Amino acid sequence: MSILVTGGAGYIGSHTCVELLNAGFDVVVVDNLTNSREITLKEVESITNKNLTLYSVDLLDSESLHKVFENHTIDAVIHFAGLKAVGESVEKPLYYYETNLRTTINLCKVMEAHHVHKLVFSSSATVYGIPEQVPVLETAPIQATNPYGRTKIMIEDILRDVAAASDKWSISLLRYFNPIGAHKSGRIGEEPSGIPNNLMPYITQVAVGIRDELSVFGDDYPTEDGTCVRDYIHVVDLALGHLKALEKLDSSSGTQAYNLGTGNGYSVFQVISAFEEASGKTIPKKVAPRRAGDAPVTYADATKAEQDLGWKAERGLLEMCEDSWRWQSHRSKQNAK
Ligand code: NAD
Ligand code: UDP
């Protein structure tokens, strides 16, 4: 079976390629490498001792995408490619709407032309905005606090319409909570360009001295220690969720949304403590004002994924921190060479 992975050179995509190759799938990656590097896929090949095919192609380029489908018999597509920085999406909304929506529309049109109708889409817990109730169920109201989040909501709507128009389609909308961690080998992991927006890459960069201190965005939330609570999920658990979703597409049609999270919430201070324990490093920090649009508390009810897909996150917070730390240490040593 051949799986086309868009954005396969990125953070979650590369970990998913490892699991796909390990499970015996043939993997074809389409990635324009705007937020990733080809070397990551070399690492994926070396970790798995298997080969994959990379097309350095922009999903906005339909002609090149057609050629990929002509060159391979694709059974299903996992669609990671897209822009994901919340702050940038506020500054450049048109760029975000154009890229995230048009890439997905192009992809679906090309899939349709080549009679490929199985799709797993990277959605996000951001579609729940600031949830009224936790744990969050898939049936919770959909709302977003920024353009990035709205692209995910719009794409989900587009995909539901596509599947409603023809029962050939089978589409899984995976709503990720907060992916952190890295592959055990320490050879692939999250590589933000510039100043990290997300908590874990910021912490790891403070730990290796790239940044001086972490700003904790608000300690006056109505939570146990005053900092925001999130559902952090190991990226390998997340990757394995995609394999389970793929399997399910064989026996289903239409669209289904699934929360991929652990069901546990941890505060910013708890994540810092766990990281300090895992790394033996102290993370200098200061409390800063709240960040606009942050939900005080969000964590998943992931029962549907467990019941329908037979998937459950297995890895705990300490392991996530150990693996993030191993990856960052490895990268810093490489950079120092
Ligand atoms: P990433 O930036 O590491 O990976 C995305 C990949 O897509 C990159 O390799 C990039 O080069 C590629 N890409 C971007 N635009 C492209 C285009 N026009 N054509 C071809 N390739 C293109 O991001 P990630 O963290 O691996 O996230 C993957 C997906 O999961 C994204 O859709 C993101 O919105 C979603 N998601 C991520 C998170 C998270 O915290 N990382 C949370 C929820 C959802
Ligand atoms: N956060 C923080 N400092 C940072 C980055 C993030 O205190 O430098 C907090 C942020 O306010 C949120 C949590 O860490 O409460 C997780 O943030 P992240 O951006 O990683 O995920 P998201 O907010 O998208 O769930």
mmCIF file of C-alpha atoms and ligand atoms in Angstrom:
data_model
loop_
_atom_site.group_PDB
_atom_site.id
_atom_site.type_symbol
_atom_site.label_atom_id
_atom_site.label_comp_id
_atom_site.label_asym_id
_atom_site.label_seq_id
_atom_site.Cartn_x
_atom_site.Cartn_y
_atom_site.Cartn_z
ATOM 1 C CA MET A 1 0.000 0.000 0.000
ATOM 2 C CA SER A 2 1.320 3.448 -0.946
ATOM 3 C CA ILE A 3 0.523 6.417 1.245
ATOM 4 C CA LEU A 4 1.053 9.975 0.065
ATOM 5 C CA VAL A 5 2.128 12.158 2.980
ATOM 6 C CA THR A 6 1.873 15.893 2.348
ATOM 7 C CA GLY A 7 4.119 17.874 4.674
ATOM 8 C CA GLY A 8 5.948 14.633 5.458
ATOM 9 C CA ALA A 9 9.260 16.397 6.127
ATOM 10 C CA GLY A 10 7.710 18.423 8.969
ATOM 11 C CA TYR A 11 7.506 17.670 12.662
ATOM 12 C CA ILE A 12 4.448 15.413 12.869
ATOM 13 C CA GLY A 13 4.780 14.226 9.255
ATOM 14 C CA SER A 14 8.317 12.894 9.702
ATOM 15 C CA HIS A 15 7.351 10.912 12.817
ATOM 16 C CA THR A 16 4.363 9.524 10.941
ATOM 17 C CA CYS A 17 6.605 8.510 8.014
ATOM 18 C CA VAL A 18 8.734 6.495 10.479
ATOM 19 C CA GLU A 19 5.680 4.624 11.756
ATOM 20 C CA LEU A 20 4.297 4.083 8.238
ATOM 21 C CA LEU A 21 7.602 2.655 7.003
ATOM 22 C CA ASN A 22 7.934 0.479 10.114
ATOM 23 C CA ALA A 23 4.432 -0.855 9.441
ATOM 24 C CA GLY A 24 5.411 -1.813 5.869
ATOM 25 C CA PHE A 25 3.729 0.971 3.865
ATOM 26 C CA ASP A 26 5.364 2.559 0.835
ATOM 27 C CA VAL A 27 5.677 6.273 1.522
ATOM 28 C CA VAL A 28 5.614 9.127 -0.983
ATOM 29 C CA VAL A 29 6.194 12.584 0.502
ATOM 30 C CA VAL A 30 5.147 15.878 -1.081
ATOM 31 C CA ASP A 31 6.675 18.829 0.746
ATOM 32 C CA ASN A 32 7.893 22.190 -0.515
ATOM 33 C CA LEU A 33 10.375 22.291 2.407
ATOM 34 C CA THR A 34 9.349 25.815 3.452
ATOM 35 C CA ASN A 35 9.294 24.772 7.091
ATOM 36 C CA SER A 36 11.459 21.655 7.014
ATOM 37 C CA ARG A 37 14.652 20.148 5.654
ATOM 38 C CA GLU A 38 15.339 17.244 3.312
ATOM 39 C CA ILE A 39 17.865 15.818 5.802
ATOM 40 C CA THR A 40 14.964 14.986 8.135
ATOM 41 C CA LEU A 41 13.714 12.453 5.612
ATOM 42 C CA LYS A 42 17.227 10.995 5.298
ATOM 43 C CA GLU A 43 17.089 10.512 9.075
ATOM 44 C CA VAL A 44 13.688 8.839 8.708
ATOM 45 C CA GLU A 45 15.212 6.424 6.168
ATOM 46 C CA SER A 46 18.148 5.743 8.401
ATOM 47 C CA ILE A 47 15.988 5.169 11.522
ATOM 48 C CA THR A 48 13.752 2.711 9.650
ATOM 49 C CA ASN A 49 16.334 1.272 7.279
ATOM 50 C CA LYS A 50 13.774 1.786 4.489
ATOM 51 C CA ASN A 51 13.468 4.203 1.607
ATOM 52 C CA LEU A 52 10.782 6.713 0.774
ATOM 53 C CA THR A 53 10.240 9.024 -2.184
ATOM 54 C CA LEU A 54 10.317 12.796 -1.750
ATOM 55 C CA TYR A 55 8.821 15.262 -4.211
ATOM 56 C CA SER A 56 9.870 18.779 -3.390
ATOM 57 C CA VAL A 57 6.606 20.168 -4.714
ATOM 58 C CA ASP A 58 4.261 22.929 -3.579
ATOM 59 C CA LEU A 59 0.679 21.743 -3.182
ATOM 60 C CA LEU A 60 -0.394 24.950 -4.907
ATOM 61 C CA ASP A 61 1.224 23.522 -8.059
ATOM 62 C CA SER A 62 -1.517 21.187 -9.314
ATOM 63 C CA GLU A 63 0.380 20.148 -12.437
ATOM 64 C CA SER A 64 3.313 18.754 -10.445
ATOM 65 C CA LEU A 65 0.911 17.112 -8.029
ATOM 66 C CA HIS A 66 -0.826 15.321 -10.913
ATOM 67 C CA LYS A 67 2.559 13.945 -11.955
ATOM 68 C CA VAL A 68 3.120 12.498 -8.490
ATOM 69 C CA PHE A 69 -0.197 10.643 -8.749
ATOM 70 C CA GLU A 70 0.723 9.505 -12.260
ATOM 71 C CA ASN A 71 4.056 8.105 -11.028
ATOM 72 C CA HIS A 72 2.598 6.149 -8.089
ATOM 73 C CA THR A 73 -0.520 4.168 -7.309
ATOM 74 C CA ILE A 74 -1.595 6.030 -4.213
ATOM 75 C CA ASP A 75 -4.032 4.269 -1.868
ATOM 76 C CA ALA A 76 -4.595 7.047 0.660
ATOM 77 C CA VAL A 77 -3.340 10.495 1.594
ATOM 78 C CA ILE A 78 -2.328 11.954 4.949
ATOM 79 C CA HIS A 79 -2.459 15.725 4.642
ATOM 80 C CA PHE A 80 -0.148 17.553 7.073
ATOM 81 C CA ALA A 81 1.100 20.331 4.792
ATOM 82 C CA GLY A 82 0.114 23.830 5.753
ATOM 83 C CA LEU A 83 0.995 26.913 7.723
ATOM 84 C CA LYS A 84 0.548 26.684 11.474
ATOM 85 C CA ALA A 85 1.834 29.767 13.308
ATOM 86 C CA VAL A 86 -1.039 31.444 15.141
ATOM 87 C CA GLY A 87 0.677 34.865 15.502
ATOM 88 C CA GLU A 88 1.728 34.935 11.847
ATOM 89 C CA SER A 89 -1.834 34.055 10.817
ATOM 90 C CA VAL A 90 -3.084 37.167 12.621
ATOM 91 C CA GLU A 91 -0.529 39.319 10.762
ATOM 92 C CA LYS A 92 -0.984 37.637 7.365
ATOM 93 C CA PRO A 93 -4.529 36.269 7.249
ATOM 94 C CA LEU A 94 -4.788 36.202 3.443
ATOM 95 C CA TYR A 95 -1.560 34.229 3.164
ATOM 96 C CA TYR A 96 -2.952 31.700 5.649
ATOM 97 C CA TYR A 97 -6.386 31.428 4.061
ATOM 98 C CA GLU A 98 -4.902 31.142 0.591
ATOM 99 C CA THR A 99 -2.236 28.594 1.497
ATOM 100 C CA ASN A 100 -4.180 26.334 3.828
ATOM 101 C CA LEU A 101 -7.417 26.343 1.865
ATOM 102 C CA ARG A 102 -6.071 26.285 -1.678
ATOM 103 C CA THR A 103 -3.541 23.528 -0.971
ATOM 104 C CA THR A 104 -6.316 21.357 0.417
ATOM 105 C CA ILE A 105 -8.708 22.104 -2.443
ATOM 106 C CA ASN A 106 -5.973 21.396 -5.029
ATOM 107 C CA LEU A 107 -5.088 18.165 -3.275
ATOM 108 C CA CYS A 108 -8.711 16.963 -3.212
ATOM 109 C CA LYS A 109 -9.207 17.849 -6.890
ATOM 110 C CA VAL A 110 -6.095 15.923 -7.891
ATOM 111 C CA MET A 111 -7.087 12.987 -5.665
ATOM 112 C CA GLU A 112 -10.533 12.940 -7.275
ATOM 113 C CA ALA A 113 -9.002 12.973 -10.772
ATOM 114 C CA HIS A 114 -6.903 9.928 -9.840
ATOM 115 C CA HIS A 115 -9.740 8.106 -8.053
ATOM 116 C CA VAL A 116 -8.131 8.340 -4.638
ATOM 117 C CA HIS A 117 -10.758 9.038 -1.988
ATOM 118 C CA LYS A 118 -9.183 8.198 1.365
ATOM 119 C CA LEU A 119 -7.875 11.135 3.323
ATOM 120 C CA VAL A 120 -6.602 11.801 6.828
ATOM 121 C CA PHE A 121 -6.517 15.512 7.625
ATOM 122 C CA SER A 122 -4.512 17.313 10.329
ATOM 123 C CA SER A 123 -7.051 19.357 12.161
ATOM 124 C CA SER A 124 -6.479 20.811 15.597
ATOM 125 C CA ALA A 125 -7.990 21.263 19.037
ATOM 126 C CA THR A 126 -7.834 24.950 18.158
ATOM 127 C CA VAL A 127 -11.225 24.415 16.453
ATOM 128 C CA TYR A 128 -12.741 24.351 19.960
ATOM 129 C CA GLY A 129 -11.475 27.869 20.714
ATOM 130 C CA ILE A 130 -11.959 28.505 24.417
ATOM 131 C CA PRO A 131 -13.989 25.447 25.384
ATOM 132 C CA GLU A 132 -16.970 25.843 27.662
ATOM 133 C CA GLN A 133 -16.505 22.371 29.152
ATOM 134 C CA VAL A 134 -13.598 19.991 29.705
ATOM 135 C CA PRO A 135 -12.768 17.320 28.801
ATOM 136 C CA VAL A 136 -13.657 18.412 25.281
ATOM 137 C CA LEU A 137 -15.808 16.088 23.193
ATOM 138 C CA GLU A 138 -15.872 16.096 19.380
ATOM 139 C CA THR A 139 -19.448 17.392 19.615
ATOM 140 C CA ALA A 140 -18.375 20.559 21.491
ATOM 141 C CA PRO A 141 -19.124 23.893 19.782
ATOM 142 C CA ILE A 142 -16.654 24.850 17.067
ATOM 143 C CA GLN A 143 -15.147 28.326 17.242
ATOM 144 C CA ALA A 144 -11.684 29.757 16.727
ATOM 145 C CA THR A 145 -9.827 32.729 18.140
ATOM 146 C CA ASN A 146 -7.497 33.372 15.167
ATOM 147 C CA PRO A 147 -7.214 32.984 11.358
ATOM 148 C CA TYR A 148 -5.114 29.804 11.635
ATOM 149 C CA GLY A 149 -7.873 28.155 13.661
ATOM 150 C CA ARG A 150 -10.489 29.380 11.226
ATOM 151 C CA THR A 151 -8.598 27.763 8.307
ATOM 152 C CA LYS A 152 -8.930 24.438 10.146
ATOM 153 C CA ILE A 153 -12.669 24.967 10.691
ATOM 154 C CA MET A 154 -13.156 25.964 7.040
ATOM 155 C CA ILE A 155 -11.171 22.989 5.761
ATOM 156 C CA GLU A 156 -13.174 20.635 7.967
ATOM 157 C CA ASP A 157 -16.352 22.136 6.434
ATOM 158 C CA ILE A 158 -14.985 21.785 2.899
ATOM 159 C CA LEU A 159 -14.073 18.153 3.513
ATOM 160 C CA ARG A 160 -17.494 17.397 4.999
ATOM 161 C CA ASP A 161 -19.082 18.879 1.867
ATOM 162 C CA VAL A 162 -16.775 16.863 -0.398
ATOM 163 C CA ALA A 163 -17.711 13.640 1.386
ATOM 164 C CA ALA A 164 -21.404 14.563 1.390
ATOM 165 C CA ALA A 165 -21.303 15.008 -2.401
ATOM 166 C CA SER A 166 -19.970 11.521 -3.096
ATOM 167 C CA ASP A 167 -19.985 8.438 -0.906
ATOM 168 C CA LYS A 168 -16.694 7.341 -2.468
ATOM 169 C CA TRP A 169 -14.879 9.585 0.000
ATOM 170 C CA SER A 170 -13.736 8.475 3.404
ATOM 171 C CA ILE A 171 -12.158 11.238 5.457
ATOM 172 C CA SER A 172 -10.772 11.378 8.963
ATOM 173 C CA LEU A 173 -10.437 14.768 10.672
ATOM 174 C CA LEU A 174 -7.868 14.368 13.430
ATOM 175 C CA ARG A 175 -8.014 17.113 16.026
ATOM 176 C CA TYR A 176 -4.619 17.140 17.666
ATOM 177 C CA PHE A 177 -4.166 18.498 21.153
ATOM 178 C CA ASN A 178 -0.574 19.632 22.000
ATOM 179 C CA PRO A 179 2.068 17.462 20.331
ATOM 180 C CA ILE A 180 5.494 17.479 22.002
ATOM 181 C CA GLY A 181 8.337 14.966 22.321
ATOM 182 C CA ALA A 182 10.454 13.423 19.615
ATOM 183 C CA HIS A 183 11.564 10.077 18.254
ATOM 184 C CA LYS A 184 13.575 8.016 20.776
ATOM 185 C CA SER A 185 16.624 8.085 18.501
ATOM 186 C CA GLY A 186 16.954 11.851 19.073
ATOM 187 C CA ARG A 187 17.417 12.233 15.305
ATOM 188 C CA ILE A 188 14.133 13.844 14.350
ATOM 189 C CA GLY A 189 12.045 16.335 16.319
ATOM 190 C CA GLU A 190 10.428 19.734 16.255
ATOM 191 C CA GLU A 191 12.520 22.443 14.589
ATOM 192 C CA PRO A 192 10.807 25.813 14.805
ATOM 193 C CA SER A 193 12.288 28.560 12.683
ATOM 194 C CA GLY A 194 12.996 31.750 14.619
ATOM 195 C CA ILE A 195 11.586 32.332 18.076
ATOM 196 C CA PRO A 196 9.379 29.402 19.089
ATOM 197 C CA ASN A 197 5.701 30.141 19.670
ATOM 198 C CA ASN A 198 5.008 26.934 21.520
ATOM 199 C CA LEU A 199 5.884 26.040 25.068
ATOM 200 C CA MET A 200 8.070 22.934 24.721
ATOM 201 C CA PRO A 201 10.433 24.188 22.001
ATOM 202 C CA TYR A 202 10.846 27.399 23.985
ATOM 203 C CA ILE A 203 11.716 25.434 27.134
ATOM 204 C CA THR A 204 14.236 23.227 25.304
ATOM 205 C CA GLN A 205 15.902 26.276 23.741
ATOM 206 C CA VAL A 206 16.223 27.882 27.187
ATOM 207 C CA ALA A 207 17.689 24.603 28.476
ATOM 208 C CA VAL A 208 20.500 24.665 25.907
ATOM 209 C CA GLY A 209 21.111 28.402 26.294
ATOM 210 C CA ILE A 210 19.713 29.616 22.959
ATOM 211 C CA ARG A 211 17.204 31.741 24.946
ATOM 212 C CA ASP A 212 17.767 33.335 28.358
ATOM 213 C CA GLU A 213 14.481 32.644 30.091
ATOM 214 C CA LEU A 214 10.961 31.429 29.538
ATOM 215 C CA SER A 215 8.066 33.854 29.803
ATOM 216 C CA VAL A 216 5.104 32.156 31.452
ATOM 217 C CA PHE A 217 2.055 33.769 29.880
ATOM 218 C CA GLY A 218 -0.156 34.454 32.892
ATOM 219 C CA ASP A 219 -0.277 32.949 36.393
ATOM 220 C CA ASP A 220 -3.691 34.330 37.322
ATOM 221 C CA TYR A 221 -5.927 31.849 35.488
ATOM 222 C CA PRO A 222 -8.589 29.961 37.445
ATOM 223 C CA THR A 223 -6.446 26.794 37.597
ATOM 224 C CA GLU A 224 -4.678 25.072 40.494
ATOM 225 C CA ASP A 225 -1.386 26.989 40.099
ATOM 226 C CA GLY A 226 -2.750 29.883 38.019
ATOM 227 C CA THR A 227 -1.136 28.809 34.703
ATOM 228 C CA CYS A 228 -2.953 27.425 31.656
ATOM 229 C CA VAL A 229 -3.683 23.733 31.329
ATOM 230 C CA ARG A 230 -3.188 21.761 28.111
ATOM 231 C CA ASP A 231 -3.303 18.153 26.932
ATOM 232 C CA TYR A 232 0.255 17.378 25.809
ATOM 233 C CA ILE A 233 0.582 14.306 23.620
ATOM 234 C CA HIS A 234 3.739 12.489 22.534
ATOM 235 C CA VAL A 235 4.294 12.967 18.797
ATOM 236 C CA VAL A 236 4.896 9.211 18.368
ATOM 237 C CA ASP A 237 1.501 8.437 19.934
ATOM 238 C CA LEU A 238 0.034 11.019 17.573
ATOM 239 C CA ALA A 239 1.799 9.435 14.587
ATOM 240 C CA LEU A 240 0.401 6.025 15.544
ATOM 241 C CA GLY A 241 -3.088 7.564 15.631
ATOM 242 C CA HIS A 242 -2.715 8.270 11.908
ATOM 243 C CA LEU A 243 -2.077 4.615 11.163
ATOM 244 C CA LYS A 244 -5.205 3.664 13.078
ATOM 245 C CA ALA A 245 -7.191 6.324 11.230
ATOM 246 C CA LEU A 246 -5.912 5.000 7.881
ATOM 247 C CA GLU A 247 -6.980 1.483 8.799
ATOM 248 C CA LYS A 248 -10.467 2.747 9.658
ATOM 249 C CA LEU A 249 -10.855 4.477 6.271
ATOM 250 C CA ASP A 250 -10.948 1.043 4.616
ATOM 251 C CA SER A 251 -14.244 0.195 6.292
ATOM 252 C CA SER A 252 -15.961 3.588 6.470
ATOM 253 C CA SER A 253 -17.234 6.411 4.309
ATOM 254 C CA GLY A 254 -18.076 10.051 4.975
ATOM 255 C CA THR A 255 -16.188 12.152 7.513
ATOM 256 C CA GLN A 256 -15.424 11.503 11.135
ATOM 257 C CA ALA A 257 -13.680 13.829 13.584
ATOM 258 C CA TYR A 258 -11.496 12.399 16.339
ATOM 259 C CA ASN A 259 -9.740 14.050 19.253
ATOM 260 C CA LEU A 260 -6.161 12.849 19.573
ATOM 261 C CA GLY A 261 -5.045 13.683 23.096
ATOM 262 C CA THR A 262 -4.219 11.837 26.305
ATOM 263 C CA GLY A 263 -7.203 13.057 28.289
ATOM 264 C CA ASN A 264 -4.854 14.541 30.932
ATOM 265 C CA GLY A 265 -4.291 18.237 31.483
ATOM 266 C CA TYR A 266 -1.007 19.710 32.743
ATOM 267 C CA SER A 267 -0.270 23.307 33.684
ATOM 268 C CA VAL A 268 2.649 25.330 32.341
ATOM 269 C CA PHE A 269 4.388 25.055 35.728
ATOM 270 C CA GLN A 270 3.866 21.270 35.763
ATOM 271 C CA VAL A 271 5.426 20.975 32.298
ATOM 272 C CA ILE A 272 8.426 23.045 33.393
ATOM 273 C CA SER A 273 8.895 20.854 36.503
ATOM 274 C CA ALA A 274 8.626 17.650 34.469
ATOM 275 C CA PHE A 275 11.169 18.992 31.976
ATOM 276 C CA GLU A 276 13.557 19.970 34.782
ATOM 277 C CA GLU A 277 13.270 16.460 36.213
ATOM 278 C CA ALA A 278 13.831 14.843 32.798
ATOM 279 C CA SER A 279 16.805 17.001 31.836
ATOM 280 C CA GLY A 280 18.432 17.839 35.165
ATOM 281 C CA LYS A 281 18.430 21.492 34.003
ATOM 282 C CA THR A 282 16.837 24.453 35.740
ATOM 283 C CA ILE A 283 14.684 26.586 33.461
ATOM 284 C CA PRO A 284 14.947 30.308 34.293
ATOM 285 C CA LYS A 285 11.476 31.828 33.995
ATOM 286 C CA LYS A 286 9.464 34.959 34.621
ATOM 287 C CA VAL A 287 5.743 35.515 34.734
ATOM 288 C CA ALA A 288 4.572 37.674 31.816
ATOM 289 C CA PRO A 289 1.106 38.984 30.887
ATOM 290 C CA ARG A 290 -1.492 36.610 29.503
ATOM 291 C CA ARG A 291 -1.257 35.833 25.763
ATOM 292 C CA ALA A 292 -4.335 36.957 23.832
ATOM 293 C CA GLY A 293 -6.696 34.167 22.847
ATOM 294 C CA ASP A 294 -5.301 31.524 25.231
ATOM 295 C CA ALA A 295 -7.850 29.091 26.652
ATOM 296 C CA PRO A 296 -7.395 28.742 30.417
ATOM 297 C CA VAL A 297 -7.965 24.985 30.352
ATOM 298 C CA THR A 298 -8.359 22.474 27.553
ATOM 299 C CA TYR A 299 -7.906 18.736 27.402
ATOM 300 C CA ALA A 300 -9.424 16.001 25.317
ATOM 301 C CA ASP A 301 -12.048 13.417 25.794
ATOM 302 C CA ALA A 302 -10.392 10.876 23.496
ATOM 303 C CA THR A 303 -12.899 8.081 24.090
ATOM 304 C CA LYS A 304 -14.186 8.164 20.502
ATOM 305 C CA ALA A 305 -10.720 7.482 19.063
ATOM 306 C CA GLU A 306 -10.273 4.624 21.514
ATOM 307 C CA GLN A 307 -13.661 3.085 20.717
ATOM 308 C CA ASP A 308 -13.728 3.605 16.928
ATOM 309 C CA LEU A 309 -10.041 3.437 16.032
ATOM 310 C CA GLY A 310 -8.635 1.282 18.831
ATOM 311 C CA TRP A 311 -6.112 4.039 19.561
ATOM 312 C CA LYS A 312 -4.995 5.387 22.921
ATOM 313 C CA ALA A 313 -2.008 7.549 23.824
ATOM 314 C CA GLU A 314 0.472 5.511 25.867
ATOM 315 C CA ARG A 315 3.367 7.861 26.661
ATOM 316 C CA GLY A 316 3.404 10.085 29.745
ATOM 317 C CA LEU A 317 4.610 13.634 30.340
ATOM 318 C CA LEU A 318 8.039 12.675 31.718
ATOM 319 C CA GLU A 319 8.787 10.552 28.645
ATOM 320 C CA MET A 320 7.654 13.417 26.378
ATOM 321 C CA CYS A 321 10.091 15.746 28.179
ATOM 322 C CA GLU A 322 12.964 13.222 28.073
ATOM 323 C CA ASP A 323 12.503 12.745 24.349
ATOM 324 C CA SER A 324 12.213 16.491 23.630
ATOM 325 C CA TRP A 325 15.370 17.026 25.635
ATOM 326 C CA ARG A 326 17.305 14.243 23.854
ATOM 327 C CA TRP A 327 16.358 15.764 20.485
ATOM 328 C CA GLN A 328 17.284 19.332 21.448
ATOM 329 C CA SER A 329 20.628 18.212 22.933
ATOM 330 C CA HIS A 330 21.393 16.282 19.755
ATOM 331 C CA ARG A 331 20.547 19.298 17.549
ATOM 332 C CA SER A 332 22.665 21.653 19.637
ATOM 333 C CA LYS A 333 25.663 19.311 19.374
ATOM 334 C CA GLN A 334 25.153 19.101 15.598
ATOM 335 C CA ASN A 335 24.946 22.899 15.334
ATOM 336 C CA ALA A 336 28.086 23.315 17.408
ATOM 337 C CA LYS A 337 30.090 21.180 14.928
HETATM 338 P P1 NAD B 1 5.406 21.544 10.162
HETATM 339 O O1 NAD B 1 5.473 22.965 9.751
HETATM 340 O O2 NAD B 1 6.561 20.957 10.875
HETATM 341 O O3 NAD B 1 5.073 20.633 8.907
HETATM 342 C C1 NAD B 1 4.291 21.103 7.831
HETATM 343 C C2 NAD B 1 5.032 20.747 6.561
HETATM 344 O O4 NAD B 1 4.259 21.209 5.447
HETATM 345 C C3 NAD B 1 6.404 21.408 6.461
HETATM 346 O O5 NAD B 1 7.380 20.427 6.186
HETATM 347 C C4 NAD B 1 6.264 22.407 5.301
HETATM 348 O O6 NAD B 1 7.466 22.560 4.580
HETATM 349 C C5 NAD B 1 5.154 21.763 4.488
HETATM 350 N N1 NAD B 1 4.379 22.704 3.683
HETATM 351 C C6 NAD B 1 3.860 23.906 4.061
HETATM 352 N N2 NAD B 1 3.222 24.490 3.033
HETATM 353 C C7 NAD B 1 3.335 23.650 1.972
HETATM 354 C C8 NAD B 1 2.875 23.686 0.627
HETATM 355 N N3 NAD B 1 2.215 24.741 0.148
HETATM 356 N N4 NAD B 1 3.175 22.656 -0.188
HETATM 357 C C9 NAD B 1 3.880 21.584 0.268
HETATM 358 N N5 NAD B 1 4.337 21.496 1.531
HETATM 359 C C10 NAD B 1 4.063 22.508 2.381
HETATM 360 O O7 NAD B 1 4.069 21.385 11.051
HETATM 361 P P2 NAD B 1 3.630 20.206 12.004
HETATM 362 O O8 NAD B 1 3.771 20.669 13.398
HETATM 363 O O9 NAD B 1 4.233 18.931 11.584
HETATM 364 O O10 NAD B 1 2.062 20.209 11.686
HETATM 365 C C11 NAD B 1 1.522 19.403 10.672
HETATM 366 C C12 NAD B 1 0.041 19.703 10.563
HETATM 367 O O11 NAD B 1 -0.580 19.496 11.823
HETATM 368 C C13 NAD B 1 -0.293 21.132 10.152
HETATM 369 O O12 NAD B 1 -1.375 21.115 9.281
HETATM 370 C C14 NAD B 1 -0.659 21.789 11.461
HETATM 371 O O13 NAD B 1 -1.555 22.852 11.272
HETATM 372 C C15 NAD B 1 -1.324 20.637 12.203
HETATM 373 N N6 NAD B 1 -1.276 20.777 13.657
HETATM 374 C C16 NAD B 1 -0.068 20.952 14.278
HETATM 375 C C17 NAD B 1 -0.015 21.115 15.655
HETATM 376 C C18 NAD B 1 1.298 21.352 16.371
HETATM 377 O O14 NAD B 1 1.279 21.809 17.519
HETATM 378 N N7 NAD B 1 2.448 21.060 15.773
HETATM 379 C C19 NAD B 1 -1.205 21.073 16.409
HETATM 380 C C20 NAD B 1 -2.414 20.880 15.739
HETATM 381 C C21 NAD B 1 -2.436 20.724 14.355
HETATM 382 N N1 UDP B 2 3.228 29.353 26.945
HETATM 383 C C1 UDP B 2 4.014 30.100 27.804
HETATM 384 N N2 UDP B 2 5.189 30.602 27.307
HETATM 385 C C2 UDP B 2 5.620 30.391 26.042
HETATM 386 C C3 UDP B 2 4.812 29.616 25.176
HETATM 387 C C4 UDP B 2 3.608 29.115 25.665
HETATM 388 O O1 UDP B 2 3.665 30.311 28.954
HETATM 389 O O2 UDP B 2 6.672 30.897 25.661
HETATM 390 C C5 UDP B 2 1.964 28.791 27.457
HETATM 391 C C6 UDP B 2 0.746 29.263 26.674
HETATM 392 O O3 UDP B 2 0.241 30.451 27.226
HETATM 393 C C7 UDP B 2 -0.198 28.076 26.868
HETATM 394 C C8 UDP B 2 0.719 26.869 26.999
HETATM 395 O O4 UDP B 2 2.017 27.398 27.314
HETATM 396 O O5 UDP B 2 -0.892 28.215 28.074
HETATM 397 C C9 UDP B 2 0.819 26.062 25.710
HETATM 398 O O6 UDP B 2 1.108 26.966 24.654
HETATM 399 P P1 UDP B 2 1.406 26.460 23.172
HETATM 400 O O7 UDP B 2 1.595 27.688 22.338
HETATM 401 O O8 UDP B 2 2.497 25.459 23.205
HETATM 402 O O9 UDP B 2 0.075 25.685 22.778
HETATM 403 P P2 UDP B 2 -1.419 26.221 22.557
HETATM 404 O O10 UDP B 2 -1.599 27.481 23.326
HETATM 405 O O11 UDP B 2 -1.534 26.419 21.110
HETATM 406 O O12 UDP B 2 -2.298 25.151 23.077
#
